[in-house]
Amino acid sequence: MSATAAPLPPAPLPPEALAFRDGMSRLGAAVNLVTTDGPAGRHGLTVSAVCSVTDTPPTLLVCINANAFAHDAFLENGVLCVNVLNADHQELSRSFARWTGEDRFAGGSWTSDGTGAPVLSGASASFDCRIVDHQRKGTHTVLFCEVQATTLRDGPGGGLIWFNRSFHTLGTSA
């Protein structure tokens, strides 16, 4: 009988990487559920690294950790939906941020638009997209996504923001 070696713990980060992470924790960002569906299956992740690129054609970028369980599914499916969360979605965001084997989609009401990617019915905004390019940089892949449809919804509560490693709520405008 041969013994299997336990995996080694990750190497400690250098001080400059720790300082960078601490600085980035102070860069507030909207909390989004990024979802996909297609040949590689239905998957989703909580993502705060989403940014507008241009409005002609409407394009945004999404950064996904290359080690995320669903990373390859996004690339294989070639479509995604960015669902911008509101204050009522903290628990749903937490379920999409961890992998425990549960059906994370059970916590929301879902539809789809033209690409087939899951659209959260209660999201304050949804961007249904086709992935048109991607680039690996360090630990993440940057996905460039052309928006096929934008859906805006009015609802209670404000926006959900991730700042200093915790959730915060932004109020609605008057």
Short mmCIF file of C-alpha atoms in Angstrom, two decimals:
data_model
loop_
_atom_site.label_atom_id
_atom_site.label_comp_id
_atom_site.label_asym_id
_atom_site.label_seq_id
_atom_site.Cartn_x
_atom_site.Cartn_y
_atom_site.Cartn_z
CA MET A 1 0.00 0.00 0.00
CA SER A 2 1.50 3.33 -1.01
CA ALA A 3 0.91 6.53 0.91
CA THR A 4 -0.31 9.57 -0.95
CA ALA A 5 1.38 12.81 -0.04
CA ALA A 6 -0.86 15.57 1.25
CA PRO A 7 -1.01 18.63 -1.00
CA LEU A 8 1.32 21.42 -0.05
CA PRO A 9 -0.23 24.61 1.31
CA PRO A 10 -0.03 27.61 -1.01
CA ALA A 11 3.17 29.61 -0.77
CA PRO A 12 2.86 32.76 1.35
CA LEU A 13 2.32 35.92 -0.66
CA PRO A 14 5.11 38.49 -0.78
CA PRO A 15 4.48 41.74 1.16
CA GLU A 16 3.84 43.77 -2.01
CA ALA A 17 1.07 41.34 -3.06
CA LEU A 18 -0.52 41.57 0.39
CA ALA A 19 -0.40 45.38 0.28
CA PHE A 20 -1.94 45.31 -3.21
CA ARG A 21 -4.79 43.07 -2.00
CA ASP A 22 -5.41 45.34 1.00
CA GLY A 23 -5.47 48.39 -1.27
CA MET A 24 -7.85 46.73 -3.72
CA SER A 25 -10.21 45.84 -0.85
CA ARG A 26 -10.80 49.57 -0.53
CA LEU A 27 -11.88 49.89 -4.16
CA GLY A 28 -15.65 49.52 -3.86
CA ALA A 29 -17.32 47.51 -6.61
CA ALA A 30 -20.80 46.37 -7.58
CA VAL A 31 -21.59 42.75 -6.76
CA ASN A 32 -22.70 40.68 -9.76
CA LEU A 33 -23.74 37.14 -10.50
CA VAL A 34 -22.13 36.14 -13.78
CA THR A 35 -23.90 33.14 -15.29
CA THR A 36 -23.54 30.92 -18.34
CA ASP A 37 -25.34 28.03 -20.00
CA GLY A 38 -24.57 25.90 -23.03
CA PRO A 39 -22.67 22.74 -23.99
CA ALA A 40 -20.48 22.97 -20.84
CA GLY A 41 -23.54 23.26 -18.58
CA ARG A 42 -25.16 25.87 -16.38
CA HIS A 43 -22.76 27.68 -14.07
CA GLY A 44 -22.43 30.93 -12.18
CA LEU A 45 -20.04 32.89 -9.99
CA THR A 46 -20.12 35.99 -7.80
CA VAL A 47 -17.90 38.58 -9.49
CA SER A 48 -17.00 42.16 -8.63
CA ALA A 49 -14.46 42.66 -11.45
CA VAL A 50 -16.81 43.92 -14.17
CA CYS A 51 -16.19 47.09 -16.17
CA SER A 52 -17.60 48.94 -19.17
CA VAL A 53 -15.24 48.99 -22.16
CA THR A 54 -17.21 50.90 -24.82
CA ASP A 55 -20.79 51.64 -25.84
CA THR A 56 -20.20 51.15 -29.59
CA PRO A 57 -20.63 48.24 -29.76
CA PRO A 58 -21.75 47.84 -26.13
CA THR A 59 -18.93 45.84 -24.57
CA LEU A 60 -17.88 45.04 -21.04
CA LEU A 61 -15.12 43.03 -19.46
CA VAL A 62 -15.40 40.39 -16.78
CA CYS A 63 -12.41 38.99 -14.86
CA ILE A 64 -12.65 35.39 -13.67
CA ASN A 65 -10.07 33.51 -11.62
CA ALA A 66 -8.54 30.83 -13.85
CA ASN A 67 -8.79 28.35 -10.95
CA ALA A 68 -12.53 28.89 -10.51
CA PHE A 69 -14.50 25.67 -11.01
CA ALA A 70 -16.61 27.26 -13.78
CA HIS A 71 -13.80 29.10 -15.60
CA ASP A 72 -13.56 26.70 -18.54
CA ALA A 73 -17.36 26.44 -18.86
CA PHE A 74 -17.59 30.18 -19.55
CA LEU A 75 -15.03 29.89 -22.33
CA GLU A 76 -16.61 26.76 -23.82
CA ASN A 77 -20.18 28.14 -23.70
CA GLY A 78 -19.07 31.47 -25.18
CA VAL A 79 -21.96 33.36 -23.54
CA LEU A 80 -22.64 34.93 -20.18
CA CYS A 81 -25.00 37.24 -18.37
CA VAL A 82 -23.87 39.86 -15.86
CA ASN A 83 -26.65 40.20 -13.28
CA VAL A 84 -26.15 43.34 -11.14
CA LEU A 85 -27.34 42.60 -7.61
CA ASN A 86 -29.38 44.76 -5.27
CA ALA A 87 -29.33 44.93 -1.48
CA ASP A 88 -31.72 41.96 -1.14
CA HIS A 89 -29.27 39.57 -2.85
CA GLN A 90 -26.54 39.18 -0.20
CA GLU A 91 -27.36 35.54 0.57
CA LEU A 92 -27.67 34.64 -3.11
CA SER A 93 -24.29 36.28 -3.70
CA ARG A 94 -22.75 34.21 -0.90
CA SER A 95 -24.13 30.96 -2.37
CA PHE A 96 -22.58 31.76 -5.78
CA ALA A 97 -19.27 32.71 -4.11
CA ARG A 98 -18.68 29.27 -2.59
CA TRP A 99 -18.73 25.79 -4.02
CA THR A 100 -20.56 23.36 -1.77
CA GLY A 101 -22.25 21.22 -4.38
CA GLU A 102 -25.73 22.67 -3.82
CA ASP A 103 -27.84 23.98 -6.67
CA ARG A 104 -26.98 27.64 -6.32
CA PHE A 105 -29.61 28.55 -8.94
CA ALA A 106 -32.37 27.32 -6.59
CA GLY A 107 -32.11 30.57 -4.61
CA GLY A 108 -33.39 32.82 -7.38
CA SER A 109 -35.94 33.13 -10.14
CA TRP A 110 -34.32 32.77 -13.58
CA THR A 111 -35.21 33.40 -17.21
CA SER A 112 -33.02 33.76 -20.29
CA ASP A 113 -32.59 36.16 -23.18
CA GLY A 114 -31.13 35.56 -26.65
CA THR A 115 -27.86 33.88 -25.62
CA GLY A 116 -29.48 31.37 -23.26
CA ALA A 117 -27.38 32.47 -20.26
CA PRO A 118 -29.41 32.60 -17.01
CA VAL A 119 -30.91 36.04 -16.24
CA LEU A 120 -31.82 36.76 -12.60
CA SER A 121 -35.39 38.08 -12.55
CA GLY A 122 -34.77 40.40 -9.59
CA ALA A 123 -31.43 41.87 -10.72
CA SER A 124 -31.32 45.65 -10.96
CA ALA A 125 -29.71 45.26 -14.41
CA SER A 126 -28.77 42.31 -16.61
CA PHE A 127 -26.35 42.30 -19.53
CA ASP A 128 -26.79 39.29 -21.81
CA CYS A 129 -23.49 38.84 -23.68
CA ARG A 130 -21.44 36.88 -26.17
CA ILE A 131 -17.78 36.43 -25.26
CA VAL A 132 -15.84 37.82 -28.23
CA ASP A 133 -12.28 37.68 -26.88
CA HIS A 134 -10.34 36.71 -23.78
CA GLN A 135 -6.85 37.15 -22.40
CA ARG A 136 -5.09 35.39 -19.54
CA LYS A 137 -3.20 37.70 -17.17
CA GLY A 138 -1.62 36.21 -14.06
CA THR A 139 -4.24 34.33 -12.04
CA HIS A 140 -7.24 35.61 -14.01
CA THR A 141 -8.78 35.57 -17.47
CA VAL A 142 -10.24 38.81 -18.80
CA LEU A 143 -13.36 38.12 -20.88
CA PHE A 144 -14.42 40.76 -23.42
CA CYS A 145 -18.16 40.52 -23.86
CA GLU A 146 -20.42 42.16 -26.46
CA VAL A 147 -23.79 42.97 -24.94
CA GLN A 148 -26.70 41.48 -26.89
CA ALA A 149 -29.46 42.74 -24.56
CA THR A 150 -29.66 45.03 -21.54
CA THR A 151 -32.54 44.74 -19.07
CA LEU A 152 -33.15 47.36 -16.38
CA ARG A 153 -35.50 46.81 -13.43
CA ASP A 154 -36.78 49.13 -10.74
CA GLY A 155 -37.09 47.57 -7.34
CA PRO A 156 -36.80 48.07 -3.62
CA GLY A 157 -33.50 48.71 -1.96
CA GLY A 158 -30.25 50.02 -3.27
CA GLY A 159 -27.23 48.56 -4.97
CA LEU A 160 -25.05 45.88 -3.40
CA ILE A 161 -21.39 46.88 -3.11
CA TRP A 162 -18.30 44.94 -1.93
CA PHE A 163 -15.95 47.24 0.00
CA ASN A 164 -13.24 46.47 2.57
CA ARG A 165 -14.10 42.75 2.43
CA SER A 166 -17.77 43.15 3.33
CA PHE A 167 -21.14 43.99 1.79
CA HIS A 168 -22.50 47.53 1.79
CA THR A 169 -25.72 48.98 0.42
CA LEU A 170 -26.03 52.10 -1.69
CA GLY A 171 -29.27 54.04 -1.43
CA THR A 172 -31.54 54.72 -4.33
CA SER A 173 -31.48 58.15 -5.94
CA ALA A 174 -34.29 60.62 -5.24
#
